[in-house]
Amino acid sequence: MERVQQELAERRTVDVENILSILPEELQSYIKSLLPPNRLRNVPLLQTMDEEVLKEICEHLEPKRFEITGREYLSRDGEQLEKMIFIVEGDLGVERRNIAGRDLLYPGDFYGTELLEWVSVSNTSFPATLPLSIDSSYVTNNDSVLFLTAENLKRVVSKFRSHFSKEITLPSDSQSEVLTSFQLTMLKKVPLFEAMNEEMLKAICERLKPVTYTDGKYIIKKDEPLELMFFVLAGYVVTESYPHVVVRVGEFCGQELLEWTSTTSFPAKLPTALESARANGDVRVLALMLNDWVSVVDKFSFGSHKRRFKLAVEKKTQDLELWLFNSGIPSKRKNEIIERVRQALEQNCDVDVENILPILPEELQSYIKSCLPMTRLKKVPMLKHMDEEVLTALCEHIRPIKYKNIRGRVYHSRDGEPFDKMIFIVEGDLGVERRNSANRDLLYEGDFYGDELVQWVSVSRTSFPARLPLSINSAYVTNNDSILVLTAEDLKSVVSKFRLHFSKEITLPPDTQPEHLTSVKLTMRKKVPRFQTMDEKMLEAICAHLKPLTYTDGMYIIKKDEPLELMFFVLAGYVLTECYPHVVVRVGEFCGQELLEWTSTISFPAKLPTALESARANGDVRVLALMSDDWISIVDNFSFSRRSP
C-alpha cells in the first residue's frame, strides 16, 4: 500500500487492477500466489484446466469476511454441500465423522472439491440433488474466505461441459470386441487380475453389469455380506472409513470379494464388507456380482491347488500387511519384510503371520523388535520396569492410525483442554505447539507424547481423578503421518486390573505414630540439597510444621511473579510447571525451593520472595507444604544464618 501511495504522490497514474509492475519482485510473486487463478490451480481436478475455464470460474468467486461471535458452520455432515471454500485469512475448522478431534485448514488451502466431482458425473446433465457433505466445516471471527457456490459452478460447467465430464461411455452391445477390450483395460487395474489369463478375464467381462445408484444410496455396507465389486463409470463414491476415500471414475471398490476365494470360508460363508461405500450424487458403475464371480471360479477351476496356493500367498501377505500396520512397523521396510515371507511361503514353510521373526535375518529381527508396541512402551520412564504382563495388556489396547488424503492438520490435543490419549510416532512426525512460544517442536519416529496420562492414572491406589488432566500444549499430525494411540479409557481399564503396579501415592502413617511419621518426612526432606547437611533437630522442627494440602485439577499451587508462600513435596498426583520445557513434579519430588534461598537475601524476612515459575495441579494432587510463615519461625528459633550458602 505504501508503494502505491508513493506512486500517487509522484502524480503517476496507477492501475489498481494491475499494480504488479510497480512492486518489488518478491511482492509480485506473493500477490500472484494469492490470486484466484493460482488458488484454483492448487485443486487437483483443475490443475490442467484451460485458462479460459479458470477465468470464468474466477468471475464467480465471492469474497467474505466473518465478524462473528463463536462459530458459523458452512457445511454440516450429512447435509447438502452447497459451496467450495478457499481460505484467505484465519483458518477453517473441519469436524470429521466419528472422530473426536478436528482438522484446521489454513490460508491457501481449500475445501469442498466433491462439488467438482459432482458436476462431472455426466456429459449432458447434473444430478437432481446436491452431494451430501461427509464432514462439518466452520469459520470463526475474522476468518476470510472465497466462495464458489454450486449454482455458479454449474453455470461455468454448462458453458464448458466437455472440459469437466469424467463420465465413461460404454461402447454399444453391437461392438462386443470393443466392449470387451474396454472392460479388460478396467479389470487390469486390479492387482489380482494383472497376471490373470485373457480367457478368464473375458469371462469376467461378460458378467459385468451396469448399475445406477441414486444420491446417498449405499452400494456396500460395512459388516454386512459383500455382494459385489464395482468400477465407477460416472459420478463418484465415498467410503465412510477415516480418512474418507473418494472412489472416482475408472476406479474400483470391493476387492475383498476376490480375496474371499482364497479363504477357508469359500464358498459356504459370504465375505463381509470392511467399509461402507455410498453414492455421492447419482452414480453409474459396472458391477461384478458375487454369484457371477463364483461361477467364473468354478468354470476355470480357480480352486485348483496351484491357484489356491497363489491366492493363499496373497491372503497371507495381506494378513502380514495388516499385522505390520497394527504393530507399528514403519512402511519403509514393509516390502523387504513381505518379500522374505513370500520366499518362505514359496518354499512351503508354515508361516505364522504374528510370529515372523524366526524366518527373518537377525538385523531385520532387531529392527522389528525395536518398533513393536512392547518396546515403545518400555521407552516411557514410568513403564520402563513394568511387569511384562502389564505391558502385554497395554499392547492389546494400542491401535494404529495412518493419515492419508488429508489437508492441513489433525489436532490430538489442545492447550488447556482435557488430554485423552498417549501417542507413539511410527512414521512422519508429531508437531507440538508450546504454550507462550511462537515455535513448535517436532517429535519423530520412536518418540512418544502424553506420558502425563501414566502419571494421572497413578495418583491413587483406589480410584481415578474425576476429570482428565489438562493438556499443557497442542499436538497435531499432518498427511501421511502414522501413529499408535493408547486412550485414557483403555489405560484406565488396564490399570484397574494392575493397580498396585501403577500407584505412586505416598500414604502417610497416622498421627498416632509420631516417630514413624517424622521418619517418613525426614526421608523426603533430605532429598533437598539444602537440607542434606542440616542439623537433625532443625529437620525435625521443619517436619513438625509440614501441612498436608489437597489441590484440585488445574488449581495453581504457585504462580509466577507472585509472592512465594510455600514449598511443597508431592504425596499423590503430579504437578506441572509452566516454564519451557515443562517440568513434571512427581510423587516424592519437590518444588518452590526458592523459599529456602530467601533467608540468605537482604529482603528476608520483610518481603516474601517472588516465584520464578508457575506450578499447577494436573489432576487432583496432595502435597506436604512448608509455609513461608512456618519457615520464618524455624529460622528465628535456630538463629539460621541469613547469609549461609
PDB file of N, CA and C in Angstrom, residues 212-257:
ATOM      1  N   THR A 212     -27.083 -48.415 -11.729  1.00  0.00           N
ATOM      2  CA  THR A 212     -27.167 -46.999 -11.356  1.00  0.00           C
ATOM      3  C   THR A 212     -27.631 -46.870  -9.911  1.00  0.00           C
ATOM      4  N   TYR A 213     -26.985 -45.966  -9.160  1.00  0.00           N
ATOM      5  CA  TYR A 213     -27.348 -45.687  -7.770  1.00  0.00           C
ATOM      6  C   TYR A 213     -27.664 -44.206  -7.622  1.00  0.00           C
ATOM      7  N   THR A 214     -28.720 -43.906  -6.893  1.00  0.00           N
ATOM      8  CA  THR A 214     -29.092 -42.506  -6.665  1.00  0.00           C
ATOM      9  C   THR A 214     -28.323 -41.938  -5.471  1.00  0.00           C
ATOM     10  N   ASP A 215     -28.352 -40.622  -5.363  1.00  0.00           N
ATOM     11  CA  ASP A 215     -27.587 -39.905  -4.338  1.00  0.00           C
ATOM     12  C   ASP A 215     -27.852 -40.453  -2.932  1.00  0.00           C
ATOM     13  N   GLY A 216     -26.782 -40.777  -2.209  1.00  0.00           N
ATOM     14  CA  GLY A 216     -26.881 -41.216  -0.821  1.00  0.00           C
ATOM     15  C   GLY A 216     -27.142 -42.696  -0.642  1.00  0.00           C
ATOM     16  N   LYS A 217     -27.379 -43.417  -1.739  1.00  0.00           N
ATOM     17  CA  LYS A 217     -27.691 -44.839  -1.620  1.00  0.00           C
ATOM     18  C   LYS A 217     -26.415 -45.632  -1.357  1.00  0.00           C
ATOM     19  N   TYR A 218     -26.498 -46.578  -0.426  1.00  0.00           N
ATOM     20  CA  TYR A 218     -25.342 -47.418  -0.110  1.00  0.00           C
ATOM     21  C   TYR A 218     -25.167 -48.487  -1.187  1.00  0.00           C
ATOM     22  N   ILE A 219     -23.930 -48.624  -1.676  1.00  0.00           N
ATOM     23  CA  ILE A 219     -23.587 -49.693  -2.612  1.00  0.00           C
ATOM     24  C   ILE A 219     -23.046 -50.879  -1.819  1.00  0.00           C
ATOM     25  N   ILE A 220     -22.268 -50.571  -0.811  1.00  0.00           N
ATOM     26  CA  ILE A 220     -21.701 -51.572   0.108  1.00  0.00           C
ATOM     27  C   ILE A 220     -21.918 -51.053   1.526  1.00  0.00           C
ATOM     28  N   LYS A 221     -22.295 -51.937   2.458  1.00  0.00           N
ATOM     29  CA  LYS A 221     -22.459 -51.533   3.854  1.00  0.00           C
ATOM     30  C   LYS A 221     -21.521 -52.346   4.742  1.00  0.00           C
ATOM     31  N   LYS A 222     -20.784 -51.624   5.570  1.00  0.00           N
ATOM     32  CA  LYS A 222     -19.805 -52.250   6.456  1.00  0.00           C
ATOM     33  C   LYS A 222     -20.458 -53.326   7.330  1.00  0.00           C
ATOM     34  N   ASP A 223     -19.723 -54.453   7.498  1.00  0.00           N
ATOM     35  CA  ASP A 223     -20.123 -55.565   8.359  1.00  0.00           C
ATOM     36  C   ASP A 223     -21.337 -56.338   7.853  1.00  0.00           C
ATOM     37  N   GLU A 224     -21.807 -56.004   6.647  1.00  0.00           N
ATOM     38  CA  GLU A 224     -22.875 -56.786   6.016  1.00  0.00           C
ATOM     39  C   GLU A 224     -22.261 -57.633   4.905  1.00  0.00           C
ATOM     40  N   PRO A 225     -22.963 -58.684   4.432  1.00  0.00           N
ATOM     41  CA  PRO A 225     -22.405 -59.510   3.356  1.00  0.00           C
ATOM     42  C   PRO A 225     -22.033 -58.678   2.131  1.00  0.00           C
ATOM     43  N   LEU A 226     -20.858 -58.941   1.577  1.00  0.00           N
ATOM     44  CA  LEU A 226     -20.372 -58.218   0.397  1.00  0.00           C
ATOM     45  C   LEU A 226     -20.859 -58.950  -0.853  1.00  0.00           C
ATOM     46  N   GLU A 227     -21.721 -58.322  -1.624  1.00  0.00           N
ATOM     47  CA  GLU A 227     -22.372 -58.999  -2.738  1.00  0.00           C
ATOM     48  C   GLU A 227     -21.858 -58.568  -4.103  1.00  0.00           C
ATOM     49  N   LEU A 228     -20.934 -57.594  -4.127  1.00  0.00           N
ATOM     50  CA  LEU A 228     -20.422 -57.144  -5.425  1.00  0.00           C
ATOM     51  C   LEU A 228     -19.106 -56.404  -5.284  1.00  0.00           C
ATOM     52  N   MET A 229     -18.401 -56.354  -6.393  1.00  0.00           N
ATOM     53  CA  MET A 229     -17.260 -55.457  -6.575  1.00  0.00           C
ATOM     54  C   MET A 229     -17.655 -54.556  -7.738  1.00  0.00           C
ATOM     55  N   PHE A 230     -17.235 -53.268  -7.727  1.00  0.00           N
ATOM     56  CA  PHE A 230     -17.696 -52.374  -8.800  1.00  0.00           C
ATOM     57  C   PHE A 230     -16.601 -51.438  -9.292  1.00  0.00           C
ATOM     58  N   PHE A 231     -16.791 -50.979 -10.535  1.00  0.00           N
ATOM     59  CA  PHE A 231     -15.947 -49.975 -11.182  1.00  0.00           C
ATOM     60  C   PHE A 231     -16.823 -48.764 -11.486  1.00  0.00           C
ATOM     61  N   VAL A 232     -16.356 -47.552 -11.145  1.00  0.00           N
ATOM     62  CA  VAL A 232     -17.170 -46.350 -11.342  1.00  0.00           C
ATOM     63  C   VAL A 232     -17.086 -45.883 -12.798  1.00  0.00           C
ATOM     64  N   LEU A 233     -18.267 -45.697 -13.424  1.00  0.00           N
ATOM     65  CA  LEU A 233     -18.349 -45.179 -14.797  1.00  0.00           C
ATOM     66  C   LEU A 233     -18.653 -43.692 -14.809  1.00  0.00           C
ATOM     67  N   ALA A 234     -19.530 -43.259 -13.892  1.00  0.00           N
ATOM     68  CA  ALA A 234     -19.914 -41.841 -13.834  1.00  0.00           C
ATOM     69  C   ALA A 234     -20.272 -41.489 -12.396  1.00  0.00           C
ATOM     70  N   GLY A 235     -19.939 -40.246 -11.982  1.00  0.00           N
ATOM     71  CA  GLY A 235     -20.156 -39.825 -10.603  1.00  0.00           C
ATOM     72  C   GLY A 235     -18.997 -40.259  -9.732  1.00  0.00           C
ATOM     73  N   TYR A 236     -19.216 -40.281  -8.435  1.00  0.00           N
ATOM     74  CA  TYR A 236     -18.177 -40.752  -7.528  1.00  0.00           C
ATOM     75  C   TYR A 236     -18.792 -41.312  -6.257  1.00  0.00           C
ATOM     76  N   VAL A 237     -18.025 -42.165  -5.611  1.00  0.00           N
ATOM     77  CA  VAL A 237     -18.471 -42.882  -4.420  1.00  0.00           C
ATOM     78  C   VAL A 237     -17.564 -42.493  -3.261  1.00  0.00           C
ATOM     79  N   VAL A 238     -18.132 -42.374  -2.065  1.00  0.00           N
ATOM     80  CA  VAL A 238     -17.361 -42.015  -0.876  1.00  0.00           C
ATOM     81  C   VAL A 238     -17.422 -43.149   0.133  1.00  0.00           C
ATOM     82  N   THR A 239     -16.261 -43.570   0.641  1.00  0.00           N
ATOM     83  CA  THR A 239     -16.245 -44.569   1.715  1.00  0.00           C
ATOM     84  C   THR A 239     -16.403 -43.864   3.047  1.00  0.00           C
ATOM     85  N   GLU A 240     -16.890 -44.586   4.037  1.00  0.00           N
ATOM     86  CA  GLU A 240     -17.134 -43.966   5.344  1.00  0.00           C
ATOM     87  C   GLU A 240     -16.069 -44.344   6.356  1.00  0.00           C
ATOM     88  N   SER A 241     -14.947 -44.879   5.858  1.00  0.00           N
ATOM     89  CA  SER A 241     -13.788 -45.084   6.728  1.00  0.00           C
ATOM     90  C   SER A 241     -13.192 -43.716   7.023  1.00  0.00           C
ATOM     91  N   TYR A 242     -12.187 -43.670   7.929  1.00  0.00           N
ATOM     92  CA  TYR A 242     -11.485 -42.403   8.164  1.00  0.00           C
ATOM     93  C   TYR A 242      -9.991 -42.620   7.970  1.00  0.00           C
ATOM     94  N   PRO A 243      -9.308 -41.788   7.158  1.00  0.00           N
ATOM     95  CA  PRO A 243      -9.874 -40.684   6.396  1.00  0.00           C
ATOM     96  C   PRO A 243     -10.776 -41.210   5.268  1.00  0.00           C
ATOM     97  N   HIS A 244     -11.772 -40.378   4.862  1.00  0.00           N
ATOM     98  CA  HIS A 244     -12.675 -40.758   3.786  1.00  0.00           C
ATOM     99  C   HIS A 244     -11.898 -40.942   2.490  1.00  0.00           C
ATOM    100  N   VAL A 245     -12.308 -41.929   1.707  1.00  0.00           N
ATOM    101  CA  VAL A 245     -11.688 -42.171   0.411  1.00  0.00           C
ATOM    102  C   VAL A 245     -12.731 -41.919  -0.670  1.00  0.00           C
ATOM    103  N   VAL A 246     -12.369 -41.151  -1.703  1.00  0.00           N
ATOM    104  CA  VAL A 246     -13.258 -40.898  -2.832  1.00  0.00           C
ATOM    105  C   VAL A 246     -12.895 -41.865  -3.947  1.00  0.00           C
ATOM    106  N   VAL A 247     -13.866 -42.674  -4.378  1.00  0.00           N
ATOM    107  CA  VAL A 247     -13.660 -43.615  -5.487  1.00  0.00           C
ATOM    108  C   VAL A 247     -14.173 -42.922  -6.745  1.00  0.00           C
ATOM    109  N   ARG A 248     -13.242 -42.553  -7.626  1.00  0.00           N
ATOM    110  CA  ARG A 248     -13.576 -41.726  -8.784  1.00  0.00           C
ATOM    111  C   ARG A 248     -13.814 -42.573 -10.029  1.00  0.00           C
ATOM    112  N   VAL A 249     -14.174 -41.902 -11.111  1.00  0.00           N
ATOM    113  CA  VAL A 249     -14.411 -42.562 -12.392  1.00  0.00           C
ATOM    114  C   VAL A 249     -13.174 -43.377 -12.793  1.00  0.00           C
ATOM    115  N   GLY A 250     -13.397 -44.643 -13.164  1.00  0.00           N
ATOM    116  CA  GLY A 250     -12.311 -45.525 -13.569  1.00  0.00           C
ATOM    117  C   GLY A 250     -11.688 -46.293 -12.427  1.00  0.00           C
ATOM    118  N   GLU A 251     -12.064 -45.957 -11.172  1.00  0.00           N
ATOM    119  CA  GLU A 251     -11.520 -46.658 -10.008  1.00  0.00           C
ATOM    120  C   GLU A 251     -12.498 -47.723  -9.523  1.00  0.00           C
ATOM    121  N   PHE A 252     -12.056 -48.560  -8.583  1.00  0.00           N
ATOM    122  CA  PHE A 252     -12.870 -49.705  -8.160  1.00  0.00           C
ATOM    123  C   PHE A 252     -12.940 -49.794  -6.646  1.00  0.00           C
ATOM    124  N   CYS A 253     -13.901 -50.615  -6.180  1.00  0.00           N
ATOM    125  CA  CYS A 253     -14.097 -50.807  -4.740  1.00  0.00           C
ATOM    126  C   CYS A 253     -14.710 -52.195  -4.528  1.00  0.00           C
ATOM    127  N   GLY A 254     -14.416 -52.808  -3.391  1.00  0.00           N
ATOM    128  CA  GLY A 254     -14.997 -54.104  -3.056  1.00  0.00           C
ATOM    129  C   GLY A 254     -14.136 -55.287  -3.433  1.00  0.00           C
ATOM    130  N   GLN A 255     -12.805 -55.061  -3.551  1.00  0.00           N
ATOM    131  CA  GLN A 255     -11.911 -56.142  -3.988  1.00  0.00           C
ATOM    132  C   GLN A 255     -11.802 -57.278  -2.970  1.00  0.00           C
ATOM    133  N   GLU A 256     -12.377 -57.097  -1.758  1.00  0.00           N
ATOM    134  CA  GLU A 256     -12.409 -58.206  -0.795  1.00  0.00           C
ATOM    135  C   GLU A 256     -13.149 -59.415  -1.379  1.00  0.00           C
ATOM    136  N   LEU A 257     -14.063 -59.156  -2.332  1.00  0.00           N
ATOM    137  CA  LEU A 257     -14.801 -60.243  -2.967  1.00  0.00           C
ATOM    138  C   LEU A 257     -13.847 -61.227  -3.644  1.00  0.00           C
TER     139      LEU A 257
END
